[in-house]
Structures are given as C-alpha cells and as structure tokens.
C-alpha cells in the first residue's frame, strides 16, 4: 500500500548534519521532502517545470552529506548530458567529488556492467555495439542470403523489419501482435520475420555484436539469471536514482526492480502526464505501477512550477484534468504575469501561417529574441505551409531533427576501422572497408571474410590472403595500414591519424560532391577522439551517445533562429513564446488514434507542448484542410481544446474572408471582425435536456462547461461543445 503521501511537514532524516546545504531556503517543501527522504522507495511525481533536476541534484548531495559512499550511488538517465550535469552540480553543492558516483544512461551503464560481468552469460568483454543503421544493414544482408529480396520480389523494407523486431522486445509483445495491429497487410510475411529474427540473433552472436535492445535484454538477464552477478551488482549500488521514469520500457522497469532487490532504496522521478514515447516502447503504466512493485512507496508531488505564468498553467492543468488515469496534481507558480493563452481559428493552413508570422513579428517588437520563440506540431509535414510563409517573409528558422553525426556514411567508414581494431570478428565493419577497394564487390568481400573468420586473429590472417592481380595493390595498402594502426602503444588520436592517412584518398573519391562539408565532420571526430585515453571508450560512446553534426552545432552557435520542432523533439525544452499549430480534429489527435491509451497519449502530447511556454502560448487550428487526394474538407477544433473552459483563453476567430475583402498590406492577415450573434431561444440549458441542431441533429445536453457553452451528446455525431451565440440550438418538447 502507499504511505507517507506528501504533507506540509517535510520528513527529517535521522542523523541529519548541521550546516547542511539542503535547506528550505534552497528548496520548496516538496523538493526538500524528496531530497531528504530516508530509506525505502519513493516516487516523485514532478510536474512540468517543477525542478526535478534540482531535486535529484540535492538528493545526491544529501546522500553524500550523510556519509553514503559515492560508489554506492547509481544515477540512471536517458541522456549522458543530463547525467553529467547532475553529477557536476551535486559535486559543487556538496563540495565532494562525484567522480565515483556511477551516472549515465541505461544503455551506457549496461555496456559497462556487461563488460565486467557478461561472462556469467557467456558474453565476452570485446563485443561491439551496433547502431540502428548497422542493424538495418545486417537485415539487408540476411534478406539477400535467405532469398527474400531481389529482382521481382516484394518484401518489407529493412526499416519496417527492424521496427518489428525491436518493438517486439521493447514492448514485450509477439511479432504477430505488432503486425496485426499496425501492419496487417504484411501478415503473409510473419514466418519470414521469425526466420530473419533467428538469423539476425545468430549473426550478432557469431560476430561479437550487440544492438541497443541487446544491452537491456542481457542486463536484465544478468540480474535475473545469475545469482552471483546479481549479488555483486546489487551489493555495489545501495541507492538507485532514476530520471524520467515515465519513459522507461518494461525491461528497464524490471532492471530497476532487480537492482533494488536487496534494499528497495529507489527514488524514481517522472511525470505520468509527460509519457509520450510509446512508439519507442515506453510504457505509461510503469510509473503508475511503481507503488505496486515497491510496497510502502512514498509518493511526493512537485507542483510548484518555475517556468510558466499562472494563466498558462491553469490551461495546461485543464488539458490533463480529463486524463483517464493519472496522479492528480495542480501546477501553480509564484511568477508574475497575467497574459492568457490565445486560441486562434484560421480559415485554412495558409491563414494560420500568416497569423503566426504576424505574431512572431509582434513578439520581436516586444523585445523577445527569435531564438526564444518556437512553433510545435504533431508531425513534421504539418509545418509545410508555415515554412513557405517564413521563407517568403525572410524569417530565419531551423527545423529540429537532423542526422546524428555517426549516422553519416563517411563517419561510419572511419569508425569501421576503429571497430575492427577492438573486435576483429566484426564482419559488418570488415565488409564496409573491403568494399572500398577497387574491383572488390560483395561476393569477393564475403569470400575474404569466410577465409579469415575462422582464425584466432583475423587481422593477422588477412595479411596472408592472396588477392587477385586486379586489386592486389589496394589490398596490400589496406593490410599495411591495418598493421600500423594496431600497434598497442598508439593513443586513440594517433590511430585516427593513421586511419585518415589511408582513408582520405578514398574519401575524396567517393564524396567529391560535398567533400568540404563532410571534411568538417571528420575534423570534429578528430577533436573528440583526442579527449579519450582508450579506443574502446570512444567507440562505445559514439554508439551510445552520438554527437550532432558539426554543421548543426556551428549554425546553432552563429545564429539565433526561430525553432520549428515536433512536440516529441521539444520535450524537456522551454521558450518564452510557444505556438502549437494544427489543433484540428483528425490531426490532433491524429485520425488513427483509437479510444483508450492511444487517445490518452495524444492528450499528454498536447500537455507537453503547452507546458513548454513561459510567457506566451498560442494554440491554433485551420477550419479547412487538404486531404491526400487534394480535396478540401472542413474541420473543427481538437476535442482536447473543446473540453477546456473557454474562459481560460482568448479566442481570436476572424470572420470568413469574401473574395473582395481587403487585407492588411503589411501582414497579409485579414483584420479580426466581430461576428453577428444569434441569440439562443433559451439561455437556461441544463443536463438531460433534449435539443436539436440544424447539422448535428438530435442530442442530449451532457454539461454546461462555461458561459454560453453547452456540451451535447448527439446521436450520430458524438459529443460536441457548442457556443450558444453561434449554434442554432432548439429545445425539443418531451
């Protein structure tokens, strides 16, 4: 059962030292209660902008103050940057070094522990971690070798196959379920998917490879199946801290349960209202189930917001209030500001785009930097009209979501050399390197690999291979370069220089069209590798936490631009002003969202978007959208907005513009016009009353959500919220 629900009196920890930095001057009462929690499990429900990072930092500092050994603390996060920042801040706060605190992502922590304890499962310490691109490459090879691809054959793409294989693991569901749920047209290939999965697992095992999913699966197995490994790991970590717990999948939640097997000293921090990554395998119910998995869990809610003004919080509270399952909380703030959010009803997407550009210019004139403004949307293609408008108005913007540096082909080429120096049985990397040789194709490369893979030292074996006359010159140049690279006394930076000495002529030949830009990426890799003392750590980090492309980094530093972003990419960020566009029924939530969990995640997605705003929030939707077959159809406001009391926002609803209607020459936006109102025949609508609408037909009044508003359940069109000044409702006689 749950206990110790947060009250106004913070819990004092036995033996608390005097002169502590953990005080109510530095933290609010809820944060203080979490930071100074004693023994046992604690669930911190951290509302948006409520200082969850600060709470975790003070929690670590508090444990160190209490004399807890730093090496017995484990901090699990979803980005390396988050872990590094928290450890640094905790070290500064406590005046103690946190270097011995283990902090990192689930995958990075698994990598370290598997290299130390993986032998209990028969996993050697020399494995190579492959990324998504590598995994898709292996699937492509398997499709070919199994005779599933080729001329005249129709078979699902490597991307779809990997999505199914990975989804099955992360969601803990059979492949069949995923196919029938979202790929019913591929049901004829289910047996083939199972065959590919079997060969994919064997390929990885044969070549010492682990993908991202394997890291979690084997860590969970290590704790569950090896008593010795579990005792060694669990006795090492006496305090477990987990950030963003709402984003964990089933395997990660099980890992946390197993890690705390001996003590239950677990603090997880998260927000059920911000669980939006089910497509990655995140399970919303992990955070809801935590008190059941850890009996006597203490629940603490962080509700004071340090980001947004109260009118924005009041609206976001209303968005999430109707969630079917939630930890009830009510965000509040002491920040000053009374600007209400704006809901804008546009005639179409073009008008919506013009409105946004106009408002952006207004905000700039008020002194808000362009980089402090963001436009968020459900899907990437929803911003097409806006991008055109911004370009025509010469507004500088960036659209978030580019390639990671290590996803680029030329970077993969270079990393292949480093990977085989660590794991000489990595056939994927060997194949990439060999195919760069003139007159060497896939069949020849496979022939070479079949010859060397049986040797104890493939790097030595390849020097004994006899090449054909047509490509022997390039082959001997490669083997000579590899011999230089594997000298044990070389630092990682020196190895990289040798790789580039060999690779640069190939690089210039393959990528001659954009050679200078790609060269900057290689320079960035050179700078990064110079900070490492060993090659294994560098290769692991590039797989587990790949850097952004250099061009993106340079542009971000040089220009302060408007941000366009999907809501998923915006989570964790904040801006002074935020626009959320496309809030029309059928687009948000998207038309394929089914009642239940899919619908509820869409609600949470809107909540996340709206809580990014600090001072100004604009929510807009077009009354008309174009379908894929280039037909226009009328739309209405998103049901998530219709549920909100209209008194919580300012409604801007310009009248339809006739062909001769003049527009503002400077903005291209028609001026707001006051509509003629249609007085309702009866003001006192009450729940249960039968009414008739000229379009929706007969319905029953469900509720009266606000002044001049009524919610009606129509027989044929479902629930609608109508404004009595515009809706021609008539009361039906009983």
XYZ file of C-alpha atoms in Angstrom:
734
model
C 0.000 0.000 0.000
C 1.039 3.623 -0.464
C 2.107 5.602 2.547
C 3.505 8.957 3.614
C 1.703 10.976 0.975
C 3.352 14.381 0.961
C 2.108 16.765 3.596
C 3.269 20.229 4.602
C 5.726 18.820 7.131
C 8.934 17.545 5.495
C 10.387 14.293 6.731
C 13.513 14.700 8.803
C 16.307 12.204 8.224
C 17.850 10.590 11.295
C 21.323 11.905 11.957
C 20.957 14.925 9.668
C 24.129 17.015 9.850
C 24.186 20.641 10.892
C 25.383 23.223 8.396
C 23.760 21.329 5.535
C 23.239 22.935 2.127
C 19.956 21.043 1.955
C 17.637 23.663 3.426
C 14.153 25.068 2.910
C 15.837 28.261 1.713
C 17.217 26.339 -1.261
C 14.238 24.057 -1.902
C 10.487 24.253 -1.607
C 8.861 21.886 0.882
C 8.063 19.149 -1.625
C 11.584 19.229 -3.097
C 13.047 19.191 0.400
C 10.927 16.189 1.364
C 12.184 14.291 -1.690
C 15.834 15.284 -1.278
C 15.936 14.308 2.413
C 13.908 11.101 2.112
C 15.310 8.330 4.274
C 15.288 4.626 3.454
C 12.899 2.812 1.150
C 11.200 3.519 -2.179
C 9.982 6.979 -3.159
C 8.098 8.088 -6.252
C 8.496 11.771 -7.114
C 5.761 12.995 -9.461
C 7.450 16.045 -10.940
C 5.118 18.330 -12.843
C 6.440 20.226 -15.856
C 8.945 22.905 -14.858
C 8.837 21.909 -11.192
C 12.580 21.486 -10.660
C 13.017 17.724 -10.909
C 16.686 18.028 -11.881
C 17.322 20.301 -8.912
C 15.621 17.761 -6.663
C 17.789 14.891 -7.933
C 20.940 17.003 -7.562
C 20.090 17.868 -3.953
C 19.185 14.236 -3.288
C 22.669 13.135 -4.343
C 24.286 15.929 -2.333
C 22.217 14.936 0.695
C 23.247 11.277 0.464
C 26.903 12.303 0.263
C 26.439 14.592 3.280
C 25.020 11.644 5.213
C 28.219 9.712 4.602
C 26.905 7.448 1.844
C 29.841 6.173 -0.227
C 29.681 7.790 -3.682
C 30.405 4.491 -5.436
C 27.237 3.016 -3.914
C 25.013 5.565 -5.708
C 23.695 4.795 -9.203
C 22.028 7.529 -11.279
C 20.163 6.364 -14.399
C 19.099 8.913 -17.023
C 18.105 8.996 -20.684
C 20.940 11.232 -21.908
C 24.590 11.354 -20.958
C 24.426 15.151 -20.809
C 21.729 15.029 -18.138
C 23.784 12.649 -16.002
C 26.964 14.697 -16.356
C 25.188 17.928 -15.469
C 23.576 16.424 -12.356
C 26.815 14.859 -11.139
C 28.726 18.111 -11.640
C 26.084 20.171 -9.825
C 25.890 17.687 -6.956
C 29.665 17.790 -6.615
C 29.713 21.598 -6.461
C 26.824 21.653 -3.999
C 28.282 19.087 -1.611
C 31.931 20.140 -2.053
C 32.670 16.477 -2.756
C 33.788 14.819 -5.929
C 31.090 12.775 -7.646
C 33.555 11.024 -9.923
C 32.934 7.750 -8.108
C 29.146 8.062 -8.452
C 28.096 5.991 -11.429
C 25.809 8.122 -13.556
C 24.735 7.555 -17.136
C 22.096 6.206 -19.468
C 20.578 2.754 -19.086
C 22.448 1.620 -22.193
C 25.823 3.049 -21.167
C 25.530 1.532 -17.691
C 24.614 -1.813 -19.203
C 27.628 -1.607 -21.506
C 29.949 -1.155 -18.528
C 28.365 -3.882 -16.414
C 28.221 -6.418 -19.253
C 31.919 -5.931 -19.969
C 32.603 -6.651 -16.279
C 30.051 -9.387 -15.592
C 28.864 -10.601 -19.012
C 30.944 -13.773 -18.763
C 28.220 -15.144 -16.472
C 26.022 -15.244 -19.602
C 28.815 -16.313 -21.946
C 29.333 -12.768 -23.295
C 32.944 -11.745 -23.802
C 34.149 -8.252 -22.946
C 35.215 -7.472 -26.528
C 31.763 -7.063 -28.080
C 30.945 -4.185 -30.422
C 27.786 -2.089 -30.092
C 25.925 -1.516 -33.334
C 23.526 1.331 -34.044
C 20.231 1.381 -35.919
C 21.910 1.817 -39.309
C 24.170 -1.181 -38.705
C 21.201 -3.303 -37.670
C 19.340 -2.403 -40.847
C 22.452 -3.254 -42.871
C 22.581 -6.725 -41.331
C 18.897 -7.275 -42.090
C 19.546 -6.316 -45.693
C 22.319 -8.919 -45.911
C 20.022 -11.534 -44.384
C 17.183 -10.727 -46.758
C 19.549 -11.394 -49.636
C 21.128 -14.560 -48.206
C 17.705 -16.009 -47.339
C 16.421 -15.323 -50.835
C 13.813 -12.816 -49.645
C 14.912 -9.939 -51.845
C 15.967 -9.479 -55.404
C 14.535 -8.711 -58.815
C 10.767 -9.090 -58.975
C 10.387 -9.892 -55.265
C 8.208 -7.823 -52.982
C 9.303 -7.821 -49.351
C 9.085 -5.296 -46.462
C 11.908 -2.783 -46.078
C 14.768 -3.182 -43.609
C 13.368 -0.256 -41.595
C 9.983 -1.938 -41.115
C 11.622 -5.253 -40.180
C 13.869 -3.680 -37.546
C 10.893 -1.734 -36.172
C 9.031 -5.006 -35.700
C 11.977 -6.884 -34.175
C 12.832 -4.039 -31.807
C 9.204 -3.285 -30.972
C 8.619 -6.902 -30.017
C 11.474 -6.716 -27.493
C 10.778 -3.290 -26.020
C 7.027 -3.743 -25.750
C 7.228 -7.354 -24.637
C 4.799 -8.475 -27.332
C 4.890 -11.134 -30.057
C 5.736 -10.017 -33.591
C 2.314 -11.277 -34.683
C 0.566 -8.778 -32.414
C 2.516 -5.844 -33.842
C 1.870 -6.957 -37.416
C -1.875 -7.396 -36.885
C -2.058 -4.086 -35.014
C -0.373 -1.762 -37.492
C 0.923 -3.786 -40.475
C -1.936 -6.134 -41.265
C -1.024 -6.027 -44.964
C 2.290 -7.729 -44.081
C 0.735 -10.692 -42.283
C 1.781 -13.051 -45.084
C 5.432 -12.458 -44.083
C 5.130 -13.327 -40.369
C 7.012 -16.621 -40.749
C 9.759 -14.792 -42.669
C 10.052 -12.206 -39.880
C 10.639 -15.002 -37.377
C 13.256 -16.523 -39.674
C 15.054 -13.183 -40.026
C 14.969 -12.671 -36.260
C 16.616 -16.061 -35.696
C 19.363 -15.394 -38.235
C 19.831 -11.815 -37.007
C 20.470 -13.076 -33.462
C 22.903 -15.714 -34.781
C 24.749 -13.152 -36.922
C 25.290 -10.898 -33.919
C 26.481 -13.786 -31.792
C 28.898 -15.018 -34.477
C 30.486 -11.592 -34.882
C 30.523 -10.298 -31.303
C 27.855 -7.643 -31.844
C 25.185 -6.231 -29.532
C 22.488 -3.804 -30.583
C 20.738 -1.309 -28.298
C 17.999 -3.762 -27.372
C 20.547 -6.454 -26.509
C 22.153 -4.163 -23.950
C 18.922 -4.005 -21.972
C 17.924 -7.641 -22.532
C 21.297 -9.013 -21.383
C 21.464 -6.672 -18.380
C 18.045 -7.865 -17.286
C 19.073 -11.489 -17.841
C 22.316 -10.943 -15.931
C 20.375 -9.787 -12.862
C 17.606 -12.367 -13.187
C 19.611 -15.490 -14.120
C 22.981 -15.155 -12.405
C 22.778 -15.084 -8.624
C 26.474 -14.271 -8.361
C 26.251 -11.326 -10.761
C 23.092 -10.050 -9.089
C 24.710 -10.141 -5.653
C 27.839 -8.385 -6.901
C 25.904 -5.622 -8.668
C 23.140 -5.126 -6.088
C 25.549 -5.010 -3.153
C 27.572 -2.379 -5.017
C 24.645 0.024 -5.556
C 22.796 0.826 -2.336
C 20.900 3.874 -3.655
C 19.240 3.937 -7.083
C 18.072 7.222 -8.648
C 16.137 7.157 -11.924
C 15.260 10.230 -14.003
C 12.303 10.431 -16.449
C 10.828 7.183 -15.185
C 7.703 7.644 -17.324
C 9.896 6.984 -20.384
C 11.077 3.528 -19.292
C 10.017 0.367 -21.068
C 9.111 -2.935 -19.436
C 12.688 -4.232 -19.468
C 14.068 -1.067 -17.850
C 11.407 -1.164 -15.139
C 12.313 -4.789 -14.417
C 16.005 -3.863 -14.250
C 15.233 -1.194 -11.638
C 13.207 -3.721 -9.610
C 16.049 -6.256 -9.750
C 18.746 -3.683 -8.909
C 16.943 -2.801 -5.685
C 16.341 -6.426 -4.743
C 18.343 -6.203 -1.516
C 17.282 -2.820 -0.130
C 14.440 -1.053 -2.018
C 16.315 2.252 -1.780
C 14.954 3.586 -5.067
C 13.942 7.108 -5.997
C 12.289 7.451 -9.377
C 11.380 10.872 -10.705
C 8.959 11.423 -13.550
C 5.650 12.789 -14.719
C 2.888 10.484 -15.896
C 1.423 13.456 -17.801
C 4.543 13.618 -19.985
C 4.676 9.981 -21.105
C 4.691 10.358 -24.911
C 7.159 7.786 -26.249
C 5.122 4.609 -26.622
C 6.351 4.318 -30.212
C 9.824 3.713 -28.745
C 8.484 1.121 -26.327
C 7.989 3.387 -23.295
C 5.223 2.046 -21.068
C 2.982 4.653 -19.411
C 1.916 2.138 -16.786
C 5.441 1.696 -15.384
C 5.105 4.887 -13.372
C 1.521 4.067 -12.397
C 2.550 0.558 -11.242
C 5.610 1.650 -9.263
C 3.796 1.720 -5.886
C 2.621 -1.842 -6.534
C 6.094 -3.092 -7.489
C 7.598 -1.389 -4.444
C 5.230 -1.782 -1.460
C 5.192 1.109 1.055
C 6.227 3.575 -1.631
C 6.211 7.190 -0.506
C 4.675 9.495 -3.138
C 5.781 13.128 -3.290
C 4.338 15.584 -5.793
C 6.267 18.568 -7.110
C 3.573 21.028 -8.158
C 5.230 24.437 -7.898
C 6.251 25.482 -11.410
C 9.263 27.716 -12.047
C 8.801 28.113 -15.803
C 5.366 29.400 -16.788
C 2.993 32.145 -15.705
C -0.245 31.077 -14.000
C -2.689 31.558 -16.935
C -0.624 29.067 -18.971
C -0.522 26.608 -16.068
C -4.259 26.915 -15.484
C -4.907 25.962 -19.096
C -2.413 23.066 -19.056
C -3.953 21.796 -15.816
C -7.294 21.766 -17.653
C -5.826 19.834 -20.598
C -4.642 16.981 -18.398
C -7.529 17.080 -15.910
C -9.651 14.771 -18.074
C -6.968 12.109 -18.426
C -8.439 8.700 -17.652
C -5.534 7.580 -15.455
C -3.184 9.955 -13.694
C -1.586 11.102 -10.470
C -3.731 14.138 -9.772
C -1.732 17.334 -9.407
C -2.311 21.035 -9.845
C 0.584 23.144 -11.087
C 0.941 26.613 -9.625
C 3.571 29.347 -9.723
C 4.693 32.489 -7.947
C 5.883 34.044 -11.203
C 4.140 37.264 -12.191
C 2.184 37.574 -15.428
C -1.474 37.574 -16.409
C -1.366 37.121 -20.203
C -3.901 34.472 -21.124
C -3.173 31.887 -23.839
C -4.640 32.607 -27.269
C -6.688 30.165 -29.340
C -6.722 31.218 -32.997
C -9.213 29.854 -35.512
C -7.744 30.180 -39.014
C -9.620 29.830 -42.298
C -7.004 27.433 -43.637
C -3.349 26.476 -43.161
C -2.122 29.460 -45.176
C -4.045 31.868 -42.937
C -2.732 30.022 -39.890
C 0.822 30.501 -41.161
C 0.264 34.223 -41.815
C -1.130 34.682 -38.303
C 1.914 33.013 -36.756
C 4.393 35.133 -38.716
C 2.465 38.261 -37.776
C 2.530 37.329 -34.082
C 6.220 36.449 -34.249
C 6.964 39.944 -35.550
C 4.861 41.415 -32.744
C 6.783 39.399 -30.154
C 10.101 40.520 -31.629
C 8.944 44.140 -31.390
C 8.231 43.491 -27.704
C 11.875 42.533 -27.215
C 11.623 38.723 -27.355
C 14.557 37.116 -29.165
C 13.702 34.961 -32.180
C 15.509 32.031 -30.552
C 13.083 32.323 -27.605
C 10.147 31.507 -29.877
C 9.149 28.011 -31.001
C 6.445 26.552 -33.241
C 5.483 22.989 -32.328
C 3.458 20.450 -34.290
C 2.227 16.859 -34.142
C 4.091 15.634 -37.260
C 6.899 17.034 -39.384
C 4.806 17.637 -42.501
C 2.335 19.845 -40.593
C 4.735 22.793 -40.831
C 4.956 22.840 -44.656
C 2.758 25.925 -45.192
C 4.449 27.731 -42.325
C 7.926 27.033 -43.718
C 6.858 28.531 -47.041
C 5.489 31.635 -45.310
C 8.605 32.074 -43.169
C 10.817 31.754 -46.225
C 8.817 34.310 -48.183
C 8.964 36.731 -45.229
C 12.731 36.106 -44.786
C 12.364 34.834 -41.214
C 15.374 32.740 -40.227
C 14.362 29.376 -38.750
C 15.690 25.925 -38.004
C 13.728 22.691 -38.040
C 14.807 20.262 -35.379
C 15.577 16.608 -36.014
C 18.651 16.168 -38.238
C 21.048 13.244 -38.531
C 23.373 12.303 -35.736
C 26.994 12.678 -36.726
C 27.710 8.943 -36.608
C 24.766 8.165 -38.908
C 26.654 9.732 -41.819
C 28.265 7.319 -44.289
C 31.759 8.863 -44.144
C 31.818 8.723 -40.333
C 30.669 5.099 -40.406
C 33.563 4.402 -42.786
C 36.127 5.757 -40.324
C 34.536 4.093 -37.305
C 34.686 0.736 -39.113
C 38.481 0.766 -38.853
C 38.355 1.537 -35.140
C 35.753 -1.142 -34.527
C 37.715 -3.997 -36.103
C 40.814 -2.982 -34.119
C 38.718 -3.657 -30.996
C 36.662 -6.573 -32.328
C 38.392 -8.259 -35.310
C 35.344 -10.532 -35.824
C 33.077 -7.578 -36.673
C 32.162 -8.671 -40.218
C 29.899 -5.685 -40.756
C 32.835 -3.298 -40.405
C 35.130 -5.565 -42.432
C 32.592 -5.648 -45.236
C 32.376 -1.841 -45.324
C 36.167 -1.479 -45.502
C 36.691 -4.171 -48.165
C 34.014 -2.770 -50.470
C 36.047 0.449 -50.778
C 38.724 -1.480 -52.678
C 38.615 -1.088 -56.423
C 37.252 -4.180 -58.205
C 36.092 -5.788 -54.935
C 32.355 -6.479 -54.801
C 30.094 -8.152 -52.243
C 30.914 -11.701 -53.354
C 34.677 -11.153 -53.183
C 34.351 -9.429 -49.807
C 32.359 -12.370 -48.434
C 34.946 -14.790 -49.798
C 37.730 -12.934 -47.968
C 35.729 -12.837 -44.748
C 34.888 -16.549 -44.941
C 38.627 -17.256 -45.102
C 39.730 -15.095 -42.160
C 36.832 -15.528 -39.724
C 37.971 -18.991 -38.585
C 41.373 -17.710 -37.457
C 42.198 -16.684 -33.902
C 43.454 -13.356 -35.220
C 41.577 -12.119 -38.328
C 43.802 -9.023 -38.534
C 46.821 -11.279 -38.896
C 45.002 -13.747 -41.159
C 44.083 -11.102 -43.725
C 47.766 -10.334 -44.344
C 48.151 -13.950 -45.535
C 45.278 -13.751 -48.021
C 46.304 -13.830 -51.694
C 44.443 -11.121 -53.648
C 43.646 -11.212 -57.355
C 46.047 -9.239 -59.618
C 43.382 -6.622 -60.433
C 43.048 -5.381 -56.847
C 46.200 -6.537 -55.079
C 47.749 -3.056 -54.944
C 44.856 -1.586 -52.972
C 44.600 -4.698 -50.819
C 48.252 -4.583 -49.784
C 47.915 -0.886 -48.996
C 44.991 -1.744 -46.700
C 46.772 -4.567 -44.846
C 49.856 -2.406 -44.370
C 47.739 0.401 -42.911
C 45.946 -2.006 -40.561
C 49.290 -3.304 -39.332
C 50.320 0.242 -38.404
C 47.001 1.003 -36.722
C 47.036 -1.999 -34.375
C 50.309 -1.132 -32.671
C 49.443 -1.260 -28.987
C 51.381 1.812 -27.890
C 49.353 4.215 -30.039
C 46.941 6.679 -28.447
C 43.420 6.895 -29.959
C 44.249 10.207 -31.654
C 47.289 8.681 -33.329
C 45.224 5.732 -34.553
C 42.717 8.155 -36.050
C 45.505 9.951 -37.927
C 46.635 6.645 -39.437
C 43.064 5.824 -40.438
C 42.797 9.178 -42.204
C 46.143 8.688 -43.981
C 44.676 5.563 -45.562
C 41.063 6.684 -45.938
C 41.394 10.268 -47.215
C 42.109 9.386 -50.889
C 39.090 7.044 -50.834
C 37.022 9.704 -49.076
C 37.812 12.376 -51.688
C 36.916 9.985 -54.493
C 33.583 8.788 -53.060
C 32.290 12.075 -51.694
C 33.755 14.561 -54.164
C 30.420 16.427 -54.493
C 30.296 17.679 -50.884
C 33.813 16.874 -49.709
C 34.445 20.142 -47.745
C 31.293 19.829 -45.626
C 31.961 16.187 -44.786
C 35.593 17.026 -44.015
C 34.386 19.290 -41.189
C 32.575 16.289 -39.711
C 35.814 14.290 -39.746
C 37.634 17.194 -38.089
C 35.030 17.098 -35.331
C 35.659 13.371 -34.813
C 39.386 14.088 -34.607
C 38.767 16.666 -31.883
C 36.501 14.304 -29.961
C 38.798 11.279 -30.053
C 41.683 13.373 -28.754
C 39.957 13.530 -25.371
C 39.917 9.738 -24.894
C 42.555 7.557 -23.300
C 41.431 4.306 -24.931
C 39.792 3.320 -28.200
C 37.089 1.122 -26.636
C 35.565 4.033 -24.668
C 35.463 6.253 -27.726
C 33.808 3.634 -29.935
C 31.266 2.830 -27.202
C 30.379 6.487 -26.721
C 29.875 7.133 -30.416
C 27.386 4.263 -30.489
C 25.610 5.041 -27.213
C 25.568 8.851 -27.307
C 26.363 10.063 -30.834
C 27.153 13.780 -31.250
C 25.205 16.093 -33.535
C 26.577 17.041 -36.945
C 29.164 19.809 -36.930
C 27.123 21.945 -39.307
C 24.183 21.899 -36.914
C 26.408 22.857 -33.998
C 28.045 25.703 -35.896
C 24.744 27.104 -37.103
C 23.245 26.975 -33.596
C 26.170 28.978 -32.233
C 26.263 31.545 -35.013
C 22.539 32.215 -35.469
C 19.689 32.825 -33.103
C 16.815 31.454 -35.114
C 13.167 30.614 -34.720
C 12.704 26.950 -33.769
C 10.316 24.652 -35.608
C 10.003 21.275 -33.938
C 7.854 18.236 -33.494
C 6.486 18.046 -29.967
C 8.413 14.843 -29.304
C 11.691 16.612 -30.059
C 10.727 19.595 -27.883
C 10.205 17.664 -24.652
C 12.453 18.997 -21.899
C 12.926 22.371 -23.608
C 11.324 25.764 -22.994
C 10.812 29.091 -24.749
C 9.337 32.478 -23.870
C 6.676 32.067 -26.559
C 5.293 28.845 -27.996
C 2.876 28.255 -30.887
C 1.163 24.878 -31.154
C -0.356 24.522 -34.627
C -2.723 22.160 -36.409
C -5.024 21.580 -33.423
C -7.887 20.333 -35.583
C -9.938 17.189 -35.062
C -8.424 14.394 -37.141
C -4.971 15.947 -36.966
C -4.587 16.321 -33.201
C -5.281 13.691 -32.053
C -4.342 12.053 -35.316
C -7.161 10.287 -37.085
C -5.793 6.799 -36.388
C -5.744 7.316 -32.610
C -8.171 4.847 -31.080
C -10.068 5.433 -27.832
C -8.051 4.331 -24.855
C -4.290 4.553 -24.446
C -3.571 5.969 -27.928
C -6.081 8.767 -27.356
C -4.696 9.480 -23.892
C -1.129 9.697 -25.168
C -2.266 12.289 -27.703
C -3.734 14.289 -24.816
C -0.409 14.073 -22.973
C 1.363 15.196 -26.142
C -0.648 18.417 -26.195
C 0.068 18.888 -22.491
C 3.807 18.576 -23.123
C 3.601 21.098 -25.965
C 1.687 23.678 -23.947
C 3.953 23.389 -20.897
C 6.993 24.437 -22.965
C 5.762 28.078 -22.892
C 6.996 30.529 -20.284
C 5.166 33.799 -21.069
C 3.088 33.435 -24.239
C 1.119 30.458 -25.550
C -0.733 30.375 -28.873
C -2.901 27.423 -29.922
C -4.221 27.434 -33.480
C -6.125 25.296 -35.943
C -7.366 25.663 -39.524
C -11.039 25.297 -40.325
C -10.144 23.724 -43.657
C -7.547 21.064 -44.504
C -6.488 19.407 -47.726
C -6.719 15.628 -47.900
C -4.041 13.457 -49.564
C -6.219 13.311 -52.703
C -6.091 17.142 -52.847
C -9.653 17.711 -51.718
C -10.580 20.241 -49.066
C -12.643 19.302 -46.045
C -13.969 21.285 -43.117
C -12.547 20.693 -39.659
C -13.387 21.638 -36.102
C -11.338 22.386 -33.028
C -9.446 19.482 -31.424
C -11.605 17.693 -28.836
C -8.844 18.359 -26.301
C -9.433 22.093 -26.721
C -13.207 21.738 -26.789
C -13.039 20.241 -23.303
C -11.424 23.381 -21.886
C -13.454 26.156 -20.310
C -13.303 28.994 -22.898
C -12.770 31.439 -20.070
C -9.191 30.155 -19.769
C -8.077 31.610 -23.099
C -8.583 34.495 -25.512
C -10.393 33.381 -28.653
C -9.378 35.025 -31.919
C -11.805 33.932 -34.624
C -11.718 36.104 -37.755
C -14.756 36.001 -39.995
C -14.564 34.213 -43.374
C -12.977 36.458 -45.957
C -15.015 37.090 -49.136
C -13.034 37.485 -52.377
C -13.149 41.294 -52.275
C -12.136 41.560 -48.613
C -9.098 43.796 -48.145
C -6.197 42.518 -46.054
C -3.537 44.314 -44.087
C -0.811 45.030 -46.629
C 1.970 44.648 -44.088
C 0.885 41.299 -42.667
C -1.446 39.782 -45.241
C -3.839 38.928 -42.415
C -7.494 39.935 -42.556
C -8.470 42.083 -39.573
C -10.467 40.465 -36.802
C -14.168 41.167 -37.359
C -16.906 40.956 -34.770
C -19.462 38.354 -35.761
C -23.169 38.950 -35.632
C -24.521 36.829 -32.836
C -27.589 34.655 -32.972
C -29.420 34.800 -29.696
C -30.423 31.427 -28.403
C -34.118 30.971 -27.881
C -33.390 29.705 -24.360
C -30.495 30.527 -22.022
C -31.047 28.043 -19.244
C -29.815 24.819 -20.823
C -29.495 22.034 -18.266
C -28.058 18.492 -18.357
C -30.549 15.953 -19.661
C -32.371 18.436 -21.925
C -33.091 17.182 -25.473
C -32.028 19.605 -28.213
C -31.795 19.745 -31.995
C -29.027 21.230 -34.153
C -29.507 22.013 -37.880
C -26.417 19.937 -38.821
C -25.676 17.518 -35.968
C -29.327 16.586 -35.432
C -30.878 15.403 -32.154
C -28.851 15.196 -28.963
C -28.907 15.398 -25.183
C -27.195 18.098 -23.107
C -24.396 16.496 -21.064
C -22.908 19.519 -19.310
C -22.596 23.293 -19.288
C -18.784 23.778 -19.247
C -18.780 27.578 -19.341
C -20.682 30.772 -20.038
C -22.661 30.496 -23.280
C -21.247 26.993 -23.850
C -23.028 23.676 -23.784
C -21.777 20.108 -24.295
C -24.207 17.921 -26.227
C -24.118 14.179 -26.954
C -25.531 13.859 -30.477
C -26.958 10.547 -31.646
C -24.988 10.457 -34.903
C -22.040 12.796 -34.352
C -20.972 12.144 -30.761
C -20.076 14.761 -28.141
C -19.764 18.387 -29.250
C -19.148 21.582 -27.284
C -21.158 24.439 -28.839
C -21.194 28.190 -28.320
C -24.763 29.357 -27.832
C -24.154 32.659 -29.618
C -23.434 30.777 -32.848
C -25.114 27.367 -32.585
C -28.776 27.437 -33.565
C -29.931 25.015 -30.911
C -33.639 24.423 -30.369
C -35.141 22.728 -27.368
C -37.238 19.671 -28.154
C -40.515 19.097 -26.414
C -40.556 15.980 -24.317
